[in-house]
PDB file of C-alpha atoms and ligand atoms in Angstrom:
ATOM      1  CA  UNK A 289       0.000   0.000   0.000  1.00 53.00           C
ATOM      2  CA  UNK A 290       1.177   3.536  -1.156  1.00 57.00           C
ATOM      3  CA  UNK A 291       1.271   6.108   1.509  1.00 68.00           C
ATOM      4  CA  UNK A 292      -0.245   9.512   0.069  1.00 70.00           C
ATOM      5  CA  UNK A 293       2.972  11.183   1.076  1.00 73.00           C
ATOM      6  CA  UNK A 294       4.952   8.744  -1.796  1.00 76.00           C
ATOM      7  CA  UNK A 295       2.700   9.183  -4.056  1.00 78.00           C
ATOM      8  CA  UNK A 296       3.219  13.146  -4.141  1.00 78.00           C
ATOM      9  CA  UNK A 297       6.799  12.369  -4.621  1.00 79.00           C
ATOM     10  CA  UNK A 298       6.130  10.097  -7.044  1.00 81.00           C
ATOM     11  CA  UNK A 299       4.339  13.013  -9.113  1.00 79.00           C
ATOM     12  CA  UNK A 300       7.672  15.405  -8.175  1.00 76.00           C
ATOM     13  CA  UNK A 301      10.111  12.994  -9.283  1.00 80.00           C
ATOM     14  CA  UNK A 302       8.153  12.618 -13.004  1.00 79.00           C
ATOM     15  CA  UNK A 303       8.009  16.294 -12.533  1.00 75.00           C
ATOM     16  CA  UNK A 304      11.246  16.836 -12.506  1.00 77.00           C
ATOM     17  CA  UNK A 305      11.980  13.698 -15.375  1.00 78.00           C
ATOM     18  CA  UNK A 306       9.730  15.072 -18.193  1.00 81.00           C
ATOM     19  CA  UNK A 307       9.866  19.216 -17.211  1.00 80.00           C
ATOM     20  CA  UNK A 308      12.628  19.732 -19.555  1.00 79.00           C
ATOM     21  CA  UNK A 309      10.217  17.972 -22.408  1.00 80.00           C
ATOM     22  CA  UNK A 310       7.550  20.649 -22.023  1.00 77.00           C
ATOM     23  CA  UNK A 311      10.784  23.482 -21.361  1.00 78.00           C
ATOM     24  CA  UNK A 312      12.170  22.878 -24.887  1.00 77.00           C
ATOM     25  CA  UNK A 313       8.609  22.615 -26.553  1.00 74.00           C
ATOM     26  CA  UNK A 314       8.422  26.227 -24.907  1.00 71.00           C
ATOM     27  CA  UNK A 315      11.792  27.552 -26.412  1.00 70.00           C
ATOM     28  CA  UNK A 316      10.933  26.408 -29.792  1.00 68.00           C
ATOM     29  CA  UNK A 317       7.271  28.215 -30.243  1.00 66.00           C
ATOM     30  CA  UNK A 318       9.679  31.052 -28.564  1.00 59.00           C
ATOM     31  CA  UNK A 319      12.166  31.162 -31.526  1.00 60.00           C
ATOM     32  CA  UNK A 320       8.527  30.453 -34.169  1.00 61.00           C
ATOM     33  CA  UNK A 321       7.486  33.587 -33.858  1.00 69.00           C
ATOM     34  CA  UNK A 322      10.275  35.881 -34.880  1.00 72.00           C
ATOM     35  CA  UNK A 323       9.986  34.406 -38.745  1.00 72.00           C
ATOM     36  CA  UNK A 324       6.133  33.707 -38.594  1.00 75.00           C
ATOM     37  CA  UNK A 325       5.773  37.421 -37.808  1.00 81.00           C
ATOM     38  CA  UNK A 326       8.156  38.895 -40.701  1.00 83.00           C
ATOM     39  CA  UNK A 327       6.991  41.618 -42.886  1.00 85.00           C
ATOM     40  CA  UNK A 328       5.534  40.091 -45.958  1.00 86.00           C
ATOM     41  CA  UNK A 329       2.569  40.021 -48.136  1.00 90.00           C
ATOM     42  CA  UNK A 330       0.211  36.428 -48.549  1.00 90.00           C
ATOM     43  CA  UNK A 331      -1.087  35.495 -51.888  1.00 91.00           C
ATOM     44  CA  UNK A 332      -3.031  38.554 -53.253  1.00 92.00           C
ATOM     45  CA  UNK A 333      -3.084  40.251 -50.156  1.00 94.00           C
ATOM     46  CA  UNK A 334      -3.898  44.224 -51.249  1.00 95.00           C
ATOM     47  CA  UNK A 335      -1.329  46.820 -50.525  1.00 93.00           C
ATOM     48  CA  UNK A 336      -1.489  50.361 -50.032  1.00 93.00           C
ATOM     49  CA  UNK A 337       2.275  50.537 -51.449  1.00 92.00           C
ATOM     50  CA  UNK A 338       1.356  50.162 -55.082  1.00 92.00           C
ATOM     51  CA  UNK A 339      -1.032  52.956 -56.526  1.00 94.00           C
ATOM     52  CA  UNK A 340      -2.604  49.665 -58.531  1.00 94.00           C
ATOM     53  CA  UNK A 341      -3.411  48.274 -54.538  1.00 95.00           C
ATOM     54  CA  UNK A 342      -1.524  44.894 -55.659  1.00 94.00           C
ATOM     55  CA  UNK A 343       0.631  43.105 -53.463  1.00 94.00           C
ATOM     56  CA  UNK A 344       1.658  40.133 -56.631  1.00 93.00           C
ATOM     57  CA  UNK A 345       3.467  43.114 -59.018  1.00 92.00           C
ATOM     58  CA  UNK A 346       3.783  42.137 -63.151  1.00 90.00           C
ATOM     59  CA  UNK A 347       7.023  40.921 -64.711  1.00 90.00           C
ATOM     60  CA  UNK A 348       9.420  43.836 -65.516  1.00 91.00           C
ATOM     61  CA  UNK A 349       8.685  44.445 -69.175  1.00 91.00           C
ATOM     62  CA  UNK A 350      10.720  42.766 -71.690  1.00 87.00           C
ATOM     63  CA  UNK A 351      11.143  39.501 -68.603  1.00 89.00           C
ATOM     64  CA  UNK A 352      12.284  36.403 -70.361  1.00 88.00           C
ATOM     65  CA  UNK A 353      11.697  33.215 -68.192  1.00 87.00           C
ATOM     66  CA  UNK A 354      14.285  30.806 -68.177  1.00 86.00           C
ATOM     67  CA  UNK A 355      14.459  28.612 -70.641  1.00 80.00           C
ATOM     68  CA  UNK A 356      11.812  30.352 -72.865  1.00 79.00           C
ATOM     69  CA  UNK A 357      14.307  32.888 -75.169  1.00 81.00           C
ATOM     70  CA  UNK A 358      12.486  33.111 -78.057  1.00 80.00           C
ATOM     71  CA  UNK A 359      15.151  34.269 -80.733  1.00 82.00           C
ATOM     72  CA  UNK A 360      14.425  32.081 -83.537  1.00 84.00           C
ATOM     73  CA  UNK A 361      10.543  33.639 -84.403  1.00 90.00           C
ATOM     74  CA  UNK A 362       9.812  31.472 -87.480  1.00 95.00           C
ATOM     75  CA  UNK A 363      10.345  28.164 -85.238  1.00 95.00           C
ATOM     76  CA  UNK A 364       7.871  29.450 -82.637  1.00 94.00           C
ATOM     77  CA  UNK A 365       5.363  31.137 -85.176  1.00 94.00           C
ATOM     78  CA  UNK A 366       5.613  29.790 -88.528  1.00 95.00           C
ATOM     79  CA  UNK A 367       5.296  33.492 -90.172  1.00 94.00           C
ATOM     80  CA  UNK A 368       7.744  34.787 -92.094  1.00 93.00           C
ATOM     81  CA  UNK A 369       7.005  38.430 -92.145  1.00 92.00           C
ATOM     82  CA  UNK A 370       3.693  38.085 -91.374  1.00 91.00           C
ATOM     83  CA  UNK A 371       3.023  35.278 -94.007  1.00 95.00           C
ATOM     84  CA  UNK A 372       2.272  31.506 -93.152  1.00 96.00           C
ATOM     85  CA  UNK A 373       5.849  30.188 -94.237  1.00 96.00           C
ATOM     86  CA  UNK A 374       6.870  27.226 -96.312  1.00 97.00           C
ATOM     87  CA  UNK A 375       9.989  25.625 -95.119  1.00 96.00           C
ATOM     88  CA  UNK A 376      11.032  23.714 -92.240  1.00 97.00           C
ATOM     89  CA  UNK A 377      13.266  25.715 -89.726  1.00 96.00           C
ATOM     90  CA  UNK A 378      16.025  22.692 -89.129  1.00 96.00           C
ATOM     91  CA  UNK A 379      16.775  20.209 -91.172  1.00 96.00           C
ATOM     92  CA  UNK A 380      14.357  17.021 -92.073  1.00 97.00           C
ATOM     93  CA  UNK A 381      16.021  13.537 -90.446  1.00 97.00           C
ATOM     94  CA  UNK A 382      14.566   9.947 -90.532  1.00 96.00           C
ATOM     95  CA  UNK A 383      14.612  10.170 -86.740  1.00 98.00           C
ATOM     96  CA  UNK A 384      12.422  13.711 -87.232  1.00 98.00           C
ATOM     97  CA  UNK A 385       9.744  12.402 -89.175  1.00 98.00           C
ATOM     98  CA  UNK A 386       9.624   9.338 -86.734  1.00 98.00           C
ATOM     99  CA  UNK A 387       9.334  11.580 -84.139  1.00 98.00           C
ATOM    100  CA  UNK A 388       6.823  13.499 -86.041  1.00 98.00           C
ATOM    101  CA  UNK A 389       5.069  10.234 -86.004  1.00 98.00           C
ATOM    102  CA  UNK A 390       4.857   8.983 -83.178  1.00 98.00           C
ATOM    103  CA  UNK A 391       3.557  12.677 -81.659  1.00 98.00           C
ATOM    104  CA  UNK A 392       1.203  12.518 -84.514  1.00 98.00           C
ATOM    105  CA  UNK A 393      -0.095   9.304 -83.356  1.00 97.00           C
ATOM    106  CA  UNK A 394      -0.696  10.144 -79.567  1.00 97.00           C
ATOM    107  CA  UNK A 395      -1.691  13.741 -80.621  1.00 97.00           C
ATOM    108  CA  UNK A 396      -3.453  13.924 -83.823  1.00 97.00           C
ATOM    109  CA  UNK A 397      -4.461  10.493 -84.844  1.00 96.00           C
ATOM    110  CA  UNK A 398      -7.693  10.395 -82.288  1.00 94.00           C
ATOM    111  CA  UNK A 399      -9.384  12.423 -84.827  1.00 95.00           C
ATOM    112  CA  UNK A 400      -7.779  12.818 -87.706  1.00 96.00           C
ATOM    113  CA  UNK A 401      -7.230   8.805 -88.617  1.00 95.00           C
ATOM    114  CA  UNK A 402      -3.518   7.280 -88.742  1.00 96.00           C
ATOM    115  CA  UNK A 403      -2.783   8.201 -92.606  1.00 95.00           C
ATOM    116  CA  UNK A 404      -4.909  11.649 -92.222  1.00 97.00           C
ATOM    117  CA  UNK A 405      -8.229  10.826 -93.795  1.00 96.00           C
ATOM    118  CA  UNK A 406     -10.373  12.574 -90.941  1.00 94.00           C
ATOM    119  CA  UNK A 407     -11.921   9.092 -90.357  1.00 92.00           C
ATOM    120  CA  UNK A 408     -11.709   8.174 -86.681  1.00 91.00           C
ATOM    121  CA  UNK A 409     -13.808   7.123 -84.023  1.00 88.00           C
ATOM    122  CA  UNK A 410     -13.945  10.910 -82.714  1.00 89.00           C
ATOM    123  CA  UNK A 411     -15.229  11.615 -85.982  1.00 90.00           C
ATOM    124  CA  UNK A 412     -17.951   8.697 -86.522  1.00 90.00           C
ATOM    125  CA  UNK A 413     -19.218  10.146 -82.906  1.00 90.00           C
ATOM    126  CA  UNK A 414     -18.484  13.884 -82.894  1.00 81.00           C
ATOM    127  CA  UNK A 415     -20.701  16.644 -84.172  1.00 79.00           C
ATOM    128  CA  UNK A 416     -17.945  18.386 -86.715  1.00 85.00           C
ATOM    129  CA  UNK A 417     -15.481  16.271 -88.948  1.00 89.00           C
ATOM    130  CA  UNK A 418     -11.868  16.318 -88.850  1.00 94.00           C
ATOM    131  CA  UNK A 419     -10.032  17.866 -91.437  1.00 96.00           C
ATOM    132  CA  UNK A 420      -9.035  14.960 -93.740  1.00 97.00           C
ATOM    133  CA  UNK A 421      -5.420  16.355 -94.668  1.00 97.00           C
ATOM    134  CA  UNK A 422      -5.482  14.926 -98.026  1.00 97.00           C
ATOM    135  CA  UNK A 423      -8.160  17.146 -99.834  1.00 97.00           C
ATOM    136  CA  UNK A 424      -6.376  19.949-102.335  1.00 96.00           C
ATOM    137  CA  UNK A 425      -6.775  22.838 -99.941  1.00 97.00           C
ATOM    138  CA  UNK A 426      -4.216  21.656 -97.664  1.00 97.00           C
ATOM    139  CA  UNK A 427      -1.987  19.674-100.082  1.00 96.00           C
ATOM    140  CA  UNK A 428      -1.561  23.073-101.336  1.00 97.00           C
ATOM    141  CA  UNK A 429      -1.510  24.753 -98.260  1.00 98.00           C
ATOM    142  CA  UNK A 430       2.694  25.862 -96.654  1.00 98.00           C
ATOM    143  CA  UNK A 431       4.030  23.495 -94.214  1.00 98.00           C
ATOM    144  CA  UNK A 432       3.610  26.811 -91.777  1.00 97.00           C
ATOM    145  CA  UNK A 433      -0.448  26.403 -91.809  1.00 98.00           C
ATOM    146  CA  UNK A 434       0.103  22.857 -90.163  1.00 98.00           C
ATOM    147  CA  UNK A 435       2.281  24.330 -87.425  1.00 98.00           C
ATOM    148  CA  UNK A 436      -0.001  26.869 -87.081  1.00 97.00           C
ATOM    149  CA  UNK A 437      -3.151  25.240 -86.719  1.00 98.00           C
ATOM    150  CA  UNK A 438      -1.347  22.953 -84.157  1.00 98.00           C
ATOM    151  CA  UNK A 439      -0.115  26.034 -82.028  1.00 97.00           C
ATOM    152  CA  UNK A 440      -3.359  28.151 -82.340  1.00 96.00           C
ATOM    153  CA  UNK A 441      -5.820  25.665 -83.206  1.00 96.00           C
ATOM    154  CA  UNK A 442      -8.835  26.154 -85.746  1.00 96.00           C
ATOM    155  CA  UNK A 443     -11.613  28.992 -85.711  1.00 95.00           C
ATOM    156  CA  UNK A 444     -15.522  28.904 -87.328  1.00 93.00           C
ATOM    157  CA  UNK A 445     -16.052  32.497 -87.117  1.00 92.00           C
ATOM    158  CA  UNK A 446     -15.276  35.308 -84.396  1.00 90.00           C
ATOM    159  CA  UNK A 447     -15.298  33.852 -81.727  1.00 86.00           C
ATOM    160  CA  UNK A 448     -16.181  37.190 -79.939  1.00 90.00           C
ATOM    161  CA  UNK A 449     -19.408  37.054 -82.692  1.00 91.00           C
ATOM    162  CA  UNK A 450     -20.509  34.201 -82.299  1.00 90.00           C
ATOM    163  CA  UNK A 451     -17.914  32.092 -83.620  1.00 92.00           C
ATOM    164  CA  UNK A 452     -16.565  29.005 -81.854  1.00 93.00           C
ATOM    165  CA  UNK A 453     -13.045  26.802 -82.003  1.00 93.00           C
ATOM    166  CA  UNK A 454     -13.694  24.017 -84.032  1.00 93.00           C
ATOM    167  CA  UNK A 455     -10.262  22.435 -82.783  1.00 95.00           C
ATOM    168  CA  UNK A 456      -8.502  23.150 -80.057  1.00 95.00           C
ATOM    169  CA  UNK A 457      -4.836  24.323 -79.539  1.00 97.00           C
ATOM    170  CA  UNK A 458      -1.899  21.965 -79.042  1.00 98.00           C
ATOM    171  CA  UNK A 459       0.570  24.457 -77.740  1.00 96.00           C
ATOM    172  CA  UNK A 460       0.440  23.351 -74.388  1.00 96.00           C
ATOM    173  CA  UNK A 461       0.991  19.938 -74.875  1.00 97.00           C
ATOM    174  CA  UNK A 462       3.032  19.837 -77.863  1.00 98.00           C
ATOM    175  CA  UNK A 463       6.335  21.584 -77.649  1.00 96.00           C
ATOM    176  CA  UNK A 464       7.006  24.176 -80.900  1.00 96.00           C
ATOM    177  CA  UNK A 465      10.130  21.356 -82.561  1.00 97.00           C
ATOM    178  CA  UNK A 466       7.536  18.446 -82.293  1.00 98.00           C
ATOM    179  CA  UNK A 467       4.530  20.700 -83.984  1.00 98.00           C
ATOM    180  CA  UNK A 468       7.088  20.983 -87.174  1.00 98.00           C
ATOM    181  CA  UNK A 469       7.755  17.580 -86.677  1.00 98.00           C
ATOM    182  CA  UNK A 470       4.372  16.372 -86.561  1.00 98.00           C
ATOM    183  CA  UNK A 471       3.848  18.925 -89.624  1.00 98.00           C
ATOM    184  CA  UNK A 472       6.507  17.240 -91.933  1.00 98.00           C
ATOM    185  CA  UNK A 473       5.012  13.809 -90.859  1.00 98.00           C
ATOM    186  CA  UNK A 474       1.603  15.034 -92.159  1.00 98.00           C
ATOM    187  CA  UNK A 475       3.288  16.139 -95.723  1.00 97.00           C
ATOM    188  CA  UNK A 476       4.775  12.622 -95.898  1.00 96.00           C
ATOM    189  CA  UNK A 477       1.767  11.043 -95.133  1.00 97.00           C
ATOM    190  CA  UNK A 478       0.136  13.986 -98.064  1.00 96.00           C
ATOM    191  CA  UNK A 479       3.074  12.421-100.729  1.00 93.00           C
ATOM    192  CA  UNK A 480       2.477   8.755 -99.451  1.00 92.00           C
ATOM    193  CA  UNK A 481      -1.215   8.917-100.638  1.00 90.00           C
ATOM    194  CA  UNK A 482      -0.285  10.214-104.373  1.00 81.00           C
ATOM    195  CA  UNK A 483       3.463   9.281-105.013  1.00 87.00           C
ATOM    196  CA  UNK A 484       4.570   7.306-108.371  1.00 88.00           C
ATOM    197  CA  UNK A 485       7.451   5.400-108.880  1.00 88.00           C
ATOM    198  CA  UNK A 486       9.316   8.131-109.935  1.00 89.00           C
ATOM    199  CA  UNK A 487       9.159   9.479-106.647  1.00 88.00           C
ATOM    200  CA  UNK A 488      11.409   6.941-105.215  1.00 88.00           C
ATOM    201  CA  UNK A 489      15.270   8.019-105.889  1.00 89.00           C
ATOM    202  CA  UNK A 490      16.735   5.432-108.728  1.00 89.00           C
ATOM    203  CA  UNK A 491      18.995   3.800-106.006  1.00 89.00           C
ATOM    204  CA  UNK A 492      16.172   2.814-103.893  1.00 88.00           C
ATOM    205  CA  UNK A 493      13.855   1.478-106.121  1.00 88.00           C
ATOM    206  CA  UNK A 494      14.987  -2.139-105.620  1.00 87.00           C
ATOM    207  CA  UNK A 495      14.357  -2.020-102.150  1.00 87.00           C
ATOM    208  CA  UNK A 496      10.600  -1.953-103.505  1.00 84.00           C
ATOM    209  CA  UNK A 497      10.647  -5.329-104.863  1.00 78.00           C
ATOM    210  CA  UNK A 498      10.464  -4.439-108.570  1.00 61.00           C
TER     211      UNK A 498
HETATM  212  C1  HEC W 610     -10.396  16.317 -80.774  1.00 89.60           C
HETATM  213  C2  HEC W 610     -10.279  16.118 -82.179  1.00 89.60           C
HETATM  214  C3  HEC W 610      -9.052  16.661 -82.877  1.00 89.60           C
HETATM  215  C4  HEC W 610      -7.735  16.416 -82.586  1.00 89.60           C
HETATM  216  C5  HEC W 610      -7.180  15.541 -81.477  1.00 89.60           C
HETATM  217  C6  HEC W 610      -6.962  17.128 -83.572  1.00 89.60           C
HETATM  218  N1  HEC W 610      -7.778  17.777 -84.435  1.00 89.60           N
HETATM  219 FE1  HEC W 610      -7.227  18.828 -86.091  1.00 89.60          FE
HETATM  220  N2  HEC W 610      -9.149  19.248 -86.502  1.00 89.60           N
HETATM  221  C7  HEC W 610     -10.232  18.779 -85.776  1.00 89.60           C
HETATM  222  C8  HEC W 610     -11.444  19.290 -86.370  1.00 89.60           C
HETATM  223  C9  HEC W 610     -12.843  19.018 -85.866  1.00 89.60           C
HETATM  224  C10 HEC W 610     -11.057  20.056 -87.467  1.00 89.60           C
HETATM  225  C11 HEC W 610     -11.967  20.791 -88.443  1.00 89.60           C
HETATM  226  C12 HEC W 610     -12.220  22.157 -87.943  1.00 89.60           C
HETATM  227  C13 HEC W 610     -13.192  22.852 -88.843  1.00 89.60           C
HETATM  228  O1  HEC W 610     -13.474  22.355 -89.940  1.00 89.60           O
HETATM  229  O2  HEC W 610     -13.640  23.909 -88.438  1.00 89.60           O
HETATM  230  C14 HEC W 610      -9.615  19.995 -87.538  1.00 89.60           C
HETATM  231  C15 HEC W 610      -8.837  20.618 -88.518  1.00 89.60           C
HETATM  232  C16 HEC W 610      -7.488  20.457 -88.672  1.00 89.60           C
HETATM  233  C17 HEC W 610      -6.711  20.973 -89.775  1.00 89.60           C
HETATM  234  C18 HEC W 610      -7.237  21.721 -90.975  1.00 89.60           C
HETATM  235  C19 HEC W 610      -7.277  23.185 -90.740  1.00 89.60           C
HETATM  236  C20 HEC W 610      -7.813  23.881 -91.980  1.00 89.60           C
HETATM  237  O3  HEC W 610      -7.041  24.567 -92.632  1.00 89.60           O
HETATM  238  O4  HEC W 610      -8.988  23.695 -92.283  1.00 89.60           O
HETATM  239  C21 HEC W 610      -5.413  20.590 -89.544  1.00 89.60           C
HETATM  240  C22 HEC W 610      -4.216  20.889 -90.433  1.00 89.60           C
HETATM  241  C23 HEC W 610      -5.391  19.872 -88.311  1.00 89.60           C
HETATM  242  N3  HEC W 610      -6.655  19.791 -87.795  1.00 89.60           N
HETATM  243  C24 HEC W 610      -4.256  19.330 -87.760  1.00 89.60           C
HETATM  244  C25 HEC W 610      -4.233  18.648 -86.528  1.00 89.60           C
HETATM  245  C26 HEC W 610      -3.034  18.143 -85.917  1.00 89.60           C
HETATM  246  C27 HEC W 610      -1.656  18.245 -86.523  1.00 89.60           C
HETATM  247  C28 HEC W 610      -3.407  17.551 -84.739  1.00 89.60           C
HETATM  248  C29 HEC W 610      -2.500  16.939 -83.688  1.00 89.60           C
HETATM  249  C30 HEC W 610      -1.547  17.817 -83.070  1.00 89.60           C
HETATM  250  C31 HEC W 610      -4.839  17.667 -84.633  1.00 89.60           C
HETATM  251  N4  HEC W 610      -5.305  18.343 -85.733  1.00 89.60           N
HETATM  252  C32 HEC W 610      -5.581  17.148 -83.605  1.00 89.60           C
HETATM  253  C33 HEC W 610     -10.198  17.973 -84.670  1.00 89.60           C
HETATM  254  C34 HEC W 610      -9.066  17.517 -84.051  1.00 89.60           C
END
């Protein structure tokens, strides 16, 4: 049997044992409050600094993130003094076009059919039709309308008159060198549906099987 007079020591001695637990919890929400309490605006907070009341102020004019120099405007635009252009801005590779391919397929295809012809499930089920790509329009059309439509997408109209977009941009999911990649893709797949013979170089024409 425990005396009372043990017991309070027993409660002294954890006293004294665990005290320097609760002491140090004590010093550290001491030394909290110096940073929680520094001078500094939250998220939108309004200021009476700015004579436009904003706390969040707009990039310096002429701010270039990194990574996003824009130097070269026909790669990012396709215009070439204000006209739709008709060249690729690098070089065309094997590996580009099967790039070009294989963005086309994830991207593009869903809609516009694997060779182009605007026949796709999307389009069996959806209320306007995919461009097919092989119509004279756009085998006549500069390889800068295909980058184009990818970056900007497509209108019917104003849209501020009624108008709507009748595709959607790509520009935020397809980076500008895979656009023109996916744009020389689509003129390959254009000359695969009405090349001759002739076409292929002399040298190659065995590997045809004739
Ligand atoms: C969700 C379906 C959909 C996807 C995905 C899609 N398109 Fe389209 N695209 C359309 C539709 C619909 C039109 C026709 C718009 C119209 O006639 O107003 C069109 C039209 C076009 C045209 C013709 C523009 C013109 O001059 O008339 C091109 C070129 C084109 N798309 C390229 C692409 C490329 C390249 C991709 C992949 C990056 C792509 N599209 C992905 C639905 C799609």
């Amino acid at each position: 049997m425990q005396t009372l007079r043990s017991r309070r020591f027993a409660t002294l001695a954890r006293l004294v044992r665990y005290g320097w637990v609760g002491l140090f919890a004590l010093l550290l929400a001491a030394c909290h409050t110096d940073m929680y309490s520094q001078p500094k605006f939250q998220t939108y907070e309004p200021s009476s600094f700015f004579a436009d009341g904003r706390s969040s102020r707009p990039n310096v004019p002429g701010t270039v993130a990194v990574g996003q120099v824009q130097t070269d405007t026909y790669l990012y635009t396709g215009m070439i003094d204000g006209q739709l252009g008709d060249v690729m801005p690098f070089p065309v590779t094997a590996d580009l076009l099967a790039r070009g391919q294989q963005q086309f397929t994830i991207y593009c295809s869903v809609c516009h059919g694997v060779a182009g012809f605007g026949q796709s499930m999307v389009a069996e089920r959806g209320a306007i039709v995919p461009a097919n790509f092989h119509q004279q329009r756009l085998l006549d059309a500069p390889i800068g309308h295909f980058f184009d439509v990818i970056t900007n997408g497509v209108y019917r109209g104003d849209p501020n008159n009624g108008g709507y977009q009748s595709m959607f941009s790509y520009a935020s999911r397809v980076k500008p060198e895979d656009r023109w990649a996916i744009a020389a893709y689509i003129r390959a797949l254009q000359l695969s549906q009405n090349a001759t013979v002739d076409d292929v170089p002399p040298e190659a024409r065995a590997q045809l099987g004739r």
